[in-house]
mmCIF file of C-alpha atoms in Angstrom:
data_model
loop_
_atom_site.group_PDB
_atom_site.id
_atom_site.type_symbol
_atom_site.label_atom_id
_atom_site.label_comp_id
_atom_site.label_asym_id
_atom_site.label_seq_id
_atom_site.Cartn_x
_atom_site.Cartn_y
_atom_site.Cartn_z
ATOM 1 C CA UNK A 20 0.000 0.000 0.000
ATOM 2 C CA UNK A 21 0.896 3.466 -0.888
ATOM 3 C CA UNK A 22 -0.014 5.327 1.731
ATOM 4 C CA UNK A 23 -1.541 4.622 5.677
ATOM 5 C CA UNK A 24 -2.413 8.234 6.093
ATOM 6 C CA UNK A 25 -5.937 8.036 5.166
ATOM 7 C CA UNK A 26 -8.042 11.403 3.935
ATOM 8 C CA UNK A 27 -11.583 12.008 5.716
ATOM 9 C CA UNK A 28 -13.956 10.825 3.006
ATOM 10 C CA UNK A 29 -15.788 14.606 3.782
ATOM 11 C CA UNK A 30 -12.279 16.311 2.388
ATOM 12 C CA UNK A 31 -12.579 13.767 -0.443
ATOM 13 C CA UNK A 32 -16.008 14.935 -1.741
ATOM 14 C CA UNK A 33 -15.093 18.456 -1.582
ATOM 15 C CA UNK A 34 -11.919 17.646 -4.140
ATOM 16 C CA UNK A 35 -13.252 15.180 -6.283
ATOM 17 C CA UNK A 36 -16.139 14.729 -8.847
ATOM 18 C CA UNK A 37 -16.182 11.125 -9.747
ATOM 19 C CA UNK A 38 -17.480 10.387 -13.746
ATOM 20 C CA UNK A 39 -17.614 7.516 -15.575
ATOM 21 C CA UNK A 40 -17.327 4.993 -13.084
ATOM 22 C CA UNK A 41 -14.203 5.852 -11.134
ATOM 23 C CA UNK A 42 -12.466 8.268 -12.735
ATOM 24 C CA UNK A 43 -11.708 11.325 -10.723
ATOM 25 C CA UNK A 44 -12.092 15.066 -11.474
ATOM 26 C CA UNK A 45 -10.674 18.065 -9.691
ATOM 27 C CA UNK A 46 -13.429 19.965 -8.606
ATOM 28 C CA UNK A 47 -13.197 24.083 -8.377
ATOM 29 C CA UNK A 48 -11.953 25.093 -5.084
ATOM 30 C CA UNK A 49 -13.144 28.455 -3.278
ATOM 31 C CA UNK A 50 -11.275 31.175 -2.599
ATOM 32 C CA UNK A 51 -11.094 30.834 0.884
ATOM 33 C CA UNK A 52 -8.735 27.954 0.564
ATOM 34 C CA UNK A 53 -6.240 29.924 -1.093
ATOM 35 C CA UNK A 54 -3.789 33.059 0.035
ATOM 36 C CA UNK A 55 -5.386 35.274 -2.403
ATOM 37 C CA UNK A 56 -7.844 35.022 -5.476
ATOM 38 C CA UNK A 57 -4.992 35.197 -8.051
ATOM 39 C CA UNK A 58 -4.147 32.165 -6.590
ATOM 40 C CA UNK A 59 -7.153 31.104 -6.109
ATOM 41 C CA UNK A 60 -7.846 31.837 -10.063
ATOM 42 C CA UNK A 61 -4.690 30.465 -11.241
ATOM 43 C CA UNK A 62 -5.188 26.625 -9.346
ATOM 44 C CA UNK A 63 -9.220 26.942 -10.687
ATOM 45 C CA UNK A 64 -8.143 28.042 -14.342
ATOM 46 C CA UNK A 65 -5.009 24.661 -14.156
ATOM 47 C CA UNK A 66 -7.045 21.675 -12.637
ATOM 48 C CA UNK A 67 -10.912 22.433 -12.123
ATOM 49 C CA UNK A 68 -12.742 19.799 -14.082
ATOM 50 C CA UNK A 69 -9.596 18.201 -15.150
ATOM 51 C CA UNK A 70 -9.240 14.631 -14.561
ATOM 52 C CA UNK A 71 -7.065 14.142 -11.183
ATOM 53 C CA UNK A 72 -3.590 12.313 -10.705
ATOM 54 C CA UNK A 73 -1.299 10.628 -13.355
ATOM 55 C CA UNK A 74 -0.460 7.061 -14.838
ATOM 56 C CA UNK A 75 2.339 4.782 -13.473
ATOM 57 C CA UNK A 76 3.457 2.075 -14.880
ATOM 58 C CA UNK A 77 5.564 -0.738 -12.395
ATOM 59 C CA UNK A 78 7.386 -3.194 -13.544
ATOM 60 C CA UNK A 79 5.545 -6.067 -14.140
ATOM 61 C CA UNK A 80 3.552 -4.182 -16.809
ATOM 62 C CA UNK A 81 0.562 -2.928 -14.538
ATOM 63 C CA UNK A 82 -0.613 0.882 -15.139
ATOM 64 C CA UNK A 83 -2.061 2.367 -11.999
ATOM 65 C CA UNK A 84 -3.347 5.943 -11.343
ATOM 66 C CA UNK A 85 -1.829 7.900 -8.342
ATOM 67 C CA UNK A 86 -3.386 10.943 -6.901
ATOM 68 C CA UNK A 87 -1.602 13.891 -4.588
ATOM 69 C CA UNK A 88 -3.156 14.815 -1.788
ATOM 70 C CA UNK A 89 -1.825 17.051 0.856
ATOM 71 C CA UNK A 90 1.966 15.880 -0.386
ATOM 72 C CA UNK A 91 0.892 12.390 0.329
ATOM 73 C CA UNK A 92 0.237 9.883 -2.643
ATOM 74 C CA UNK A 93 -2.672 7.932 -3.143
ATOM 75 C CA UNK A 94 -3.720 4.812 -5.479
ATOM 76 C CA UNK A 95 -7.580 6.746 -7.403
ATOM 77 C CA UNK A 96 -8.848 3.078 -7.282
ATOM 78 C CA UNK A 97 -8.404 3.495 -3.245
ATOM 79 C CA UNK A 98 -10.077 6.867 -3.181
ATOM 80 C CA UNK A 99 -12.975 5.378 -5.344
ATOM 81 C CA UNK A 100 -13.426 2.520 -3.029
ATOM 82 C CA UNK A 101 -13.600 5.625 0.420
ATOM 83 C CA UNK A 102 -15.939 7.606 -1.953
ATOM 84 C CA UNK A 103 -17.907 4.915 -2.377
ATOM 85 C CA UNK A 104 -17.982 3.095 0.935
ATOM 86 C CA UNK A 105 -18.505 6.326 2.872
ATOM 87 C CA UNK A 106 -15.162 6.440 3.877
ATOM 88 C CA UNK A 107 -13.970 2.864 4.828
ATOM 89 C CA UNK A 108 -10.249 2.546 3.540
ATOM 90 C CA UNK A 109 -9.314 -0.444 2.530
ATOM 91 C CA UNK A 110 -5.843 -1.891 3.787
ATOM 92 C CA UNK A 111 -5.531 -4.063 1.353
ATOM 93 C CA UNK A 112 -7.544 -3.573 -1.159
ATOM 94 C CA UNK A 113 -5.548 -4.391 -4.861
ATOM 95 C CA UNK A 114 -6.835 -3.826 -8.179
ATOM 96 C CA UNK A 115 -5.693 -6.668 -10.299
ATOM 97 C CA UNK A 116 -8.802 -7.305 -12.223
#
């Protein structure tokens, strides 16, 4: 596992739109959590509605999606799984198939 710092599935809804069954999209953030609105503007006009995280690929050929959070990494299929299960993290939760 990638990570055992796990994000409050609350926190999760208010980053994430979830489309087409699991894929994750930054949602707009408000001002407030921002120093100032240029800021605030310039993160909004980047990533809002832009889909969240990047590829990896390890070395036995399997493509995963990891997502930043906080400066922490996080598998999306993980985040999926706490969106869906109102929060429950799952410790060892894989996705091979």
């Amino acid at each position: 596992m990638l990570n055992t710092v796990y994000v409050d599935v609350s926190y999760l809804r208010e980053l994430f739109d979830e489309k087409y069954g699991g894929i994750l999209y930054w949602k707009e953030r408000p001002v407030e959590w921002f120093f100032d609105e240029g800021f605030c503007k310039a993160w909004n006009t980047r990533f809002a509605n832009v889909e969240a995280g990047s590829a990896e690929t390890n070395d036995r050929g399997v493509t995963r999606w990891r997502i930043g959070i906080n400066g922490r990494l996080y598998f999306r299929y993980q985040i999926v799984y706490a969106l869906h299960t109102n929060g429950l993290w799952a410790a060892n939760l894989d996705h091979i198939n």
